[in-house]
PDB file of C-alpha atoms and ligand atoms in Angstrom:
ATOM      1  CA  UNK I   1       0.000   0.000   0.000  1.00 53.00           C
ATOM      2  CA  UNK I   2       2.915   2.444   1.075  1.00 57.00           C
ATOM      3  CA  UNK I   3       4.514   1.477  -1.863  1.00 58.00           C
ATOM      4  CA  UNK I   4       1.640   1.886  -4.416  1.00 54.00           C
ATOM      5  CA  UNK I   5       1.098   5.516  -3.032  1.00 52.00           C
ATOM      6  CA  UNK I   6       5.187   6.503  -3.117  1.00 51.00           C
ATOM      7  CA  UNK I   7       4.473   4.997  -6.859  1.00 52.00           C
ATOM      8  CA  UNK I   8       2.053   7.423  -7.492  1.00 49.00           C
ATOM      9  CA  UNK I   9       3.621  10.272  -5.831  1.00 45.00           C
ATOM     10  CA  UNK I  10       6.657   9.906  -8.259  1.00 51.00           C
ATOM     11  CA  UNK I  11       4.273   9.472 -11.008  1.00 50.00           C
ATOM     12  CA  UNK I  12       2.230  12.608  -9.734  1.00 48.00           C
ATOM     13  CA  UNK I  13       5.713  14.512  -9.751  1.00 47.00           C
ATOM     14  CA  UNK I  14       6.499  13.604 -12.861  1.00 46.00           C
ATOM     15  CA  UNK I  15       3.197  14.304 -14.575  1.00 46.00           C
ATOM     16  CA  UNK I  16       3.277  17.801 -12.369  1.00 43.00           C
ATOM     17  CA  UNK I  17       6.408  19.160 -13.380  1.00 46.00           C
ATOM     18  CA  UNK I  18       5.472  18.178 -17.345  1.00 52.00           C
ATOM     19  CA  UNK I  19       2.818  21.476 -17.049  1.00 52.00           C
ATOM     20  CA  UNK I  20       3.558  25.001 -16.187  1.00 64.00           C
ATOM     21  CA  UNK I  21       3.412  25.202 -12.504  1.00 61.00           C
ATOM     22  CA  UNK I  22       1.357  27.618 -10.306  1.00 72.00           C
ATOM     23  CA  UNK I  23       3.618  28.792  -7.396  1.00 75.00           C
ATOM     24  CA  UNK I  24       1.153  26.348  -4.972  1.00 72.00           C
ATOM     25  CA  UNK I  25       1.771  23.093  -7.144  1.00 69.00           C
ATOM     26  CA  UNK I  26       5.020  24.176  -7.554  1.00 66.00           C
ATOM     27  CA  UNK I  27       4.879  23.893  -3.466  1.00 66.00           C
ATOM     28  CA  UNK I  28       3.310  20.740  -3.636  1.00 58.00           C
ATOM     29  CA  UNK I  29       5.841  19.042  -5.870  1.00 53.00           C
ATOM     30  CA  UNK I  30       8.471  20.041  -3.848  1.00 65.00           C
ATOM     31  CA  UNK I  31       7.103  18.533  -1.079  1.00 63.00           C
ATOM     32  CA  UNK I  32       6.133  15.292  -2.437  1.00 57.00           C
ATOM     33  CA  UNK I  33       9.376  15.323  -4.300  1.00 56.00           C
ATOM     34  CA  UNK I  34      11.182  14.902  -0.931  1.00 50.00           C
ATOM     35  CA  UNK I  35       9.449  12.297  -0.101  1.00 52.00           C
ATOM     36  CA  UNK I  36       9.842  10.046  -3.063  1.00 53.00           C
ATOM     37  CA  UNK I  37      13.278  10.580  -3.616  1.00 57.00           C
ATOM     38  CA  UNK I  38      16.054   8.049  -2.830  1.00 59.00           C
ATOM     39  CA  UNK I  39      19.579   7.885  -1.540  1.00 54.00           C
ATOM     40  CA  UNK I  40      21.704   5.289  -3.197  1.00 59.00           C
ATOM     41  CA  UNK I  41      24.702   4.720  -1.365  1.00 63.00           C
ATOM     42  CA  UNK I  42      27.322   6.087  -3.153  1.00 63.00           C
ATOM     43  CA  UNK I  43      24.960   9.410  -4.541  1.00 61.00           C
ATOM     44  CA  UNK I  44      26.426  12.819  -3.010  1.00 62.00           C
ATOM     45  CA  UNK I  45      23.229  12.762  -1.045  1.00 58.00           C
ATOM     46  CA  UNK I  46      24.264   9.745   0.777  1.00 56.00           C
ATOM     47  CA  UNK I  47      27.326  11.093   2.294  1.00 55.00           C
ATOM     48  CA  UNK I  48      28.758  10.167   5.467  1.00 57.00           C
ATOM     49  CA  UNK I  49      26.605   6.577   4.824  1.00 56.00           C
ATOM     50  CA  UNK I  50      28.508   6.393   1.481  1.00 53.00           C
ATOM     51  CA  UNK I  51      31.951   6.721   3.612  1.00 53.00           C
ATOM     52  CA  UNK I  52      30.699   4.637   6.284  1.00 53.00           C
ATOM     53  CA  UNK I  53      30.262   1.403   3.827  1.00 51.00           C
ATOM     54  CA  UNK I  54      33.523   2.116   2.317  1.00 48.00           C
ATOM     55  CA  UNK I  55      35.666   1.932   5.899  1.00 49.00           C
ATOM     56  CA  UNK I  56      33.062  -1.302   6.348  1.00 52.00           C
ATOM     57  CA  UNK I  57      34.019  -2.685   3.021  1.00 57.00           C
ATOM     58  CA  UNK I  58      38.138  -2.068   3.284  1.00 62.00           C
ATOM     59  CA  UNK I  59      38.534  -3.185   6.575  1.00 87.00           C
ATOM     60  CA  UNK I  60      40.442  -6.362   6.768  1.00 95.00           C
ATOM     61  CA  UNK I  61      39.940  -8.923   9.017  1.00 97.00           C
ATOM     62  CA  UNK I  62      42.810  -9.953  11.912  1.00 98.00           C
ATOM     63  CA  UNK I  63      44.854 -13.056  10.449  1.00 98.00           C
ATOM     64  CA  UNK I  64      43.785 -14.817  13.768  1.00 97.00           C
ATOM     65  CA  UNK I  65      39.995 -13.957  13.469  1.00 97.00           C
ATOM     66  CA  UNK I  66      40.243 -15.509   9.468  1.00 98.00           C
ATOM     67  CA  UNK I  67      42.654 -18.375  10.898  1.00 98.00           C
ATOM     68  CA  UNK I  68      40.226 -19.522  13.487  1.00 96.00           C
ATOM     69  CA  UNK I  69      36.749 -19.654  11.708  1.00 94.00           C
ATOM     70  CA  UNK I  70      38.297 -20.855   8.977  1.00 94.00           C
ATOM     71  CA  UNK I  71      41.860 -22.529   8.379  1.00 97.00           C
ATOM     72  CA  UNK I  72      41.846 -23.926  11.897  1.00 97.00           C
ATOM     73  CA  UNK I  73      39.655 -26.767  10.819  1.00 96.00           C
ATOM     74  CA  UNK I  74      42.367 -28.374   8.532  1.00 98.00           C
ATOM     75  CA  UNK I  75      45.610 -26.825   9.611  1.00 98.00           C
ATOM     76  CA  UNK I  76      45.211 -27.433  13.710  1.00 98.00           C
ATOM     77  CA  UNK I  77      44.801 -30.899  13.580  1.00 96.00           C
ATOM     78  CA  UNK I  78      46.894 -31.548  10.087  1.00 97.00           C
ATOM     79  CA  UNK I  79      43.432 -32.836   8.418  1.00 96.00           C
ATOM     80  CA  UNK I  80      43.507 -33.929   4.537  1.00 94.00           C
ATOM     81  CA  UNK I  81      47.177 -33.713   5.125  1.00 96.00           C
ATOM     82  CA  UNK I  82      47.673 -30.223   5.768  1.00 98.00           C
ATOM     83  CA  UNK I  83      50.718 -29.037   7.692  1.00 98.00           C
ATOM     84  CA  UNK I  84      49.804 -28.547  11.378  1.00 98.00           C
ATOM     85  CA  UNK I  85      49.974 -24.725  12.255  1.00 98.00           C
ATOM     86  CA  UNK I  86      52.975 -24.601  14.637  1.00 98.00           C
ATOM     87  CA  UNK I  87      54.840 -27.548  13.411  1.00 98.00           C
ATOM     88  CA  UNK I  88      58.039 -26.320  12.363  1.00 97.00           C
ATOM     89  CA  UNK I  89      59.235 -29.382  10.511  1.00 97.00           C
ATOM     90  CA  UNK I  90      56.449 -29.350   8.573  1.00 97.00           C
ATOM     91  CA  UNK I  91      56.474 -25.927   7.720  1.00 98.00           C
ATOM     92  CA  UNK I  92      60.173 -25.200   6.796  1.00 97.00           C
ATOM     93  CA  UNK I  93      60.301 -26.143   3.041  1.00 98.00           C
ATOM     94  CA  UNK I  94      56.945 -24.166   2.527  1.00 98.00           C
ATOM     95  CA  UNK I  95      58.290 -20.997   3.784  1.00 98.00           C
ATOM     96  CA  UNK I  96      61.815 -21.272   2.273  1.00 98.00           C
ATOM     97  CA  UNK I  97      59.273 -20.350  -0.866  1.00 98.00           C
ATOM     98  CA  UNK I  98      58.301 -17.126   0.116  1.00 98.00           C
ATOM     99  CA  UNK I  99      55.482 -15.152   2.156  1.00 98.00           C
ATOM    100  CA  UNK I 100      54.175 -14.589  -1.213  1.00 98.00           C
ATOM    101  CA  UNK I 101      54.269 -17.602  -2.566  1.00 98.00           C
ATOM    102  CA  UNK I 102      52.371 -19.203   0.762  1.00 98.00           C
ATOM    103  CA  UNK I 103      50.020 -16.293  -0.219  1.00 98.00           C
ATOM    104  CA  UNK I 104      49.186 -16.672  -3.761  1.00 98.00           C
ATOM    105  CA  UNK I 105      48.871 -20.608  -2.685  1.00 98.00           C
ATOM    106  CA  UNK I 106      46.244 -19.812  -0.138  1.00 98.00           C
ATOM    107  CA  UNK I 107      44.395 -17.431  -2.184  1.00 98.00           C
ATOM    108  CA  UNK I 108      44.079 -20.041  -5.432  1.00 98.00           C
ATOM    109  CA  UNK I 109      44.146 -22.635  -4.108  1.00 98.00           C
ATOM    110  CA  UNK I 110      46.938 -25.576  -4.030  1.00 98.00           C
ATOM    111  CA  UNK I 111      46.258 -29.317  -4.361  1.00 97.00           C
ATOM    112  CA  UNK I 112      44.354 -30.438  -1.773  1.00 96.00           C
ATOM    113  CA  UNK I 113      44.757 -26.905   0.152  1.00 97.00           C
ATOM    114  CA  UNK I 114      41.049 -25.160  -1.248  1.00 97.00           C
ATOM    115  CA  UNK I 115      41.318 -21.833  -2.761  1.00 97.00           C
ATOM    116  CA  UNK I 116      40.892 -19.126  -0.105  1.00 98.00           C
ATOM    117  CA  UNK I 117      40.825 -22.127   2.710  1.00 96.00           C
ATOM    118  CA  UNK I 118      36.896 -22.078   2.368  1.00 88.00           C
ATOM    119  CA  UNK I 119      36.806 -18.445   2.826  1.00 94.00           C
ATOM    120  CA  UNK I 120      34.608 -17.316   0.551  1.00 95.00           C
ATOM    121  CA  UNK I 121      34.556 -13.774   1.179  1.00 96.00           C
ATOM    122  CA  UNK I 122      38.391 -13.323   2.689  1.00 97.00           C
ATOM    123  CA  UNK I 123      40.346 -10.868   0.606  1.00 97.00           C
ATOM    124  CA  UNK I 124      43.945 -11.155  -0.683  1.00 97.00           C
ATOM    125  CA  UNK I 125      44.615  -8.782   2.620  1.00 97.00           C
ATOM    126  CA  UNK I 126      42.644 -11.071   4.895  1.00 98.00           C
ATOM    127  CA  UNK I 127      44.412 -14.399   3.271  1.00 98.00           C
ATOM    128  CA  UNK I 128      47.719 -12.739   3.649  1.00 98.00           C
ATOM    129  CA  UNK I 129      46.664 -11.862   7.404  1.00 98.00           C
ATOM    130  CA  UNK I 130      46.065 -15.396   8.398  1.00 98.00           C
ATOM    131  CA  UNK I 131      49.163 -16.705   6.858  1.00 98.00           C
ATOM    132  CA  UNK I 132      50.959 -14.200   8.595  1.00 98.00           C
ATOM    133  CA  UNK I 133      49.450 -15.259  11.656  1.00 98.00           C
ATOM    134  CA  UNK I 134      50.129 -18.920  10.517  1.00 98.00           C
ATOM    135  CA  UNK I 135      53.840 -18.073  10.540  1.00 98.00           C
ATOM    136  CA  UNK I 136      53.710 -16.371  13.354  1.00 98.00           C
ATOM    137  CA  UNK I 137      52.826 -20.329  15.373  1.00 97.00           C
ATOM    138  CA  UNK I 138      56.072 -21.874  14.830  1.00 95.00           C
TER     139      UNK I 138
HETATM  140  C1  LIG T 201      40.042 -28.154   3.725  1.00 70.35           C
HETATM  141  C2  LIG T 201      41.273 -28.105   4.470  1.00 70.35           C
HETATM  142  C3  LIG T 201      42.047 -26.794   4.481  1.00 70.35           C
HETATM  143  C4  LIG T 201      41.611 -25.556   4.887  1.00 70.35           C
HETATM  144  C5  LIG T 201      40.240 -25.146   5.384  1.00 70.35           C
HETATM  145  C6  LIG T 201      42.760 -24.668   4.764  1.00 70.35           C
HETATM  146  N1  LIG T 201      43.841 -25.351   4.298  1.00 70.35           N
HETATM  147 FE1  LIG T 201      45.669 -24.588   3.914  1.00 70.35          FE
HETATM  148  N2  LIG T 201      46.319 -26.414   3.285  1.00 70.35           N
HETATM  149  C7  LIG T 201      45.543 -27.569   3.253  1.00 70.35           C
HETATM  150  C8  LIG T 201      46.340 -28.662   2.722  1.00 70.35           C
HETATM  151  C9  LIG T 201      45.874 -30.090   2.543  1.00 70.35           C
HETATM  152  C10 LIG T 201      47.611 -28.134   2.413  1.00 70.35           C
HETATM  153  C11 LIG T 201      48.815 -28.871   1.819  1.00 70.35           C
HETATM  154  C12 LIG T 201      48.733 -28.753   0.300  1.00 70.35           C
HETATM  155  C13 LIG T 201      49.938 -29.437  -0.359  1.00 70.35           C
HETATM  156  O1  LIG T 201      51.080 -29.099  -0.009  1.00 70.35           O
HETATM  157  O2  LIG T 201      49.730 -30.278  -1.229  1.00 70.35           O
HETATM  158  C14 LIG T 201      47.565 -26.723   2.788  1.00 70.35           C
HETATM  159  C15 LIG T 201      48.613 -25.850   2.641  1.00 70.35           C
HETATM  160  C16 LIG T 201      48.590 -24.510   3.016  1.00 70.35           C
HETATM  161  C17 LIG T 201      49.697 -23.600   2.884  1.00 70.35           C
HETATM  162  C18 LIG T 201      51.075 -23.947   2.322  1.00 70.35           C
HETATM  163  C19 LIG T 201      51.084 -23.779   0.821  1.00 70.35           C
HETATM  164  C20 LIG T 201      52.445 -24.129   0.211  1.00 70.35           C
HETATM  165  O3  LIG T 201      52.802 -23.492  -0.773  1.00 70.35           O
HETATM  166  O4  LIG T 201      53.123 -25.003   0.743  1.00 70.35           O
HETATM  167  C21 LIG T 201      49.289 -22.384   3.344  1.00 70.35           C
HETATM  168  C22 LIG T 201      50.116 -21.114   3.411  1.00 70.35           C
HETATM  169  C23 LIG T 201      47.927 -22.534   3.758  1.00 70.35           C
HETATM  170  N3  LIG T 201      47.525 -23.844   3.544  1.00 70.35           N
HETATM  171  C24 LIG T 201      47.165 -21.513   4.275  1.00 70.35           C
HETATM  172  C25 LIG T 201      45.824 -21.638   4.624  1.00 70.35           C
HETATM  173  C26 LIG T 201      45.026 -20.542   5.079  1.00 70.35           C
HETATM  174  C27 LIG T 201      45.530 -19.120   5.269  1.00 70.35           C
HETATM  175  C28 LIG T 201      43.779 -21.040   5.307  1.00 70.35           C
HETATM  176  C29 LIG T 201      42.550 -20.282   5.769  1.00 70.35           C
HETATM  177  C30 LIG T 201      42.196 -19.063   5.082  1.00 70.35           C
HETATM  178  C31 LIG T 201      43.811 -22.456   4.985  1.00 70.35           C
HETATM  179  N4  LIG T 201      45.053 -22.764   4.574  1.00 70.35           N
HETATM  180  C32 LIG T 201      42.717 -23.310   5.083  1.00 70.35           C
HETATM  181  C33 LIG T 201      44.249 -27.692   3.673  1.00 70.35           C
HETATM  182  C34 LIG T 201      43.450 -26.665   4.121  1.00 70.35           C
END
């Protein structure tokens, strides 16, 4: 029902401002007009909200925060043969490749190791975190 009548007050605006106004419609559409307009996040008329979602969007999560809801399943307990986080023995050819190579193996993916270690949503950053914090174990 709400939505019907915001509907027709768009439609009314439009139709309105098609005609030469009198000063009194010209009152009414700018009242109406307020009401049916919309923000989109991102619009000039959105703007601290607009900012707000961006700081929400870029902010990566803490390598331990990714490590436990996520890599923690296979790498704690070495399951599907992954190497156990603070194992050293089984860690020391891995890391003689590189931080970045670890990286770029978590993020795509690496035989049995899944890409992103099920995290569907974890950035580069946030992959890159939670190796760190891997590392950081042994
Ligand atoms: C489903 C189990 C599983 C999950 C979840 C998982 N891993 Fe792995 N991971 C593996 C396995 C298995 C390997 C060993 C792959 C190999 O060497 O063949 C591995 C290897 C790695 C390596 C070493 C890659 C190399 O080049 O030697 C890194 C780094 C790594 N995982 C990081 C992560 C991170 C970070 C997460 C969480 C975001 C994660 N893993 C989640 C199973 C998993």
């Amino acid at each position: 029902m709400i939505k019907t009548m915001i509907g027709f007050l768009a439609a009314a605006t439009v139709t309105l401002s098609a005609y030469a106004l009198t000063a009194k419609d010209q009152a009414i559409v700018d009242r109406i007009g307020h009401a049916a307009s919309v923000c989109v996040v991102g619009d000039p008329c959105a703007g601290s909200d607009a900012a707000a979602a961006t700081t929400v969007a870029s902010a990566a999560r803490a390598g331990d925060a990714v490590y436990n809801s996520g890599c923690a399943a296979c790498h704690a307990s070495g399951a599907a043969g992954a190497p156990k986080t603070g194992d050293a023995g089984a860690w020391s050819a891995r890391v003689d490749q590189g931080v970045d190579t670890l990286v770029k193996h978590a993020y795509e993916g690496y035989n049995a190791m899944p890409a992103k270690g099920l995290c569907a949503d974890c950035s580069e950053d946030e992959i890159r975190n939670a190796v760190d914090y891997m590392l950081s174990q042994l």
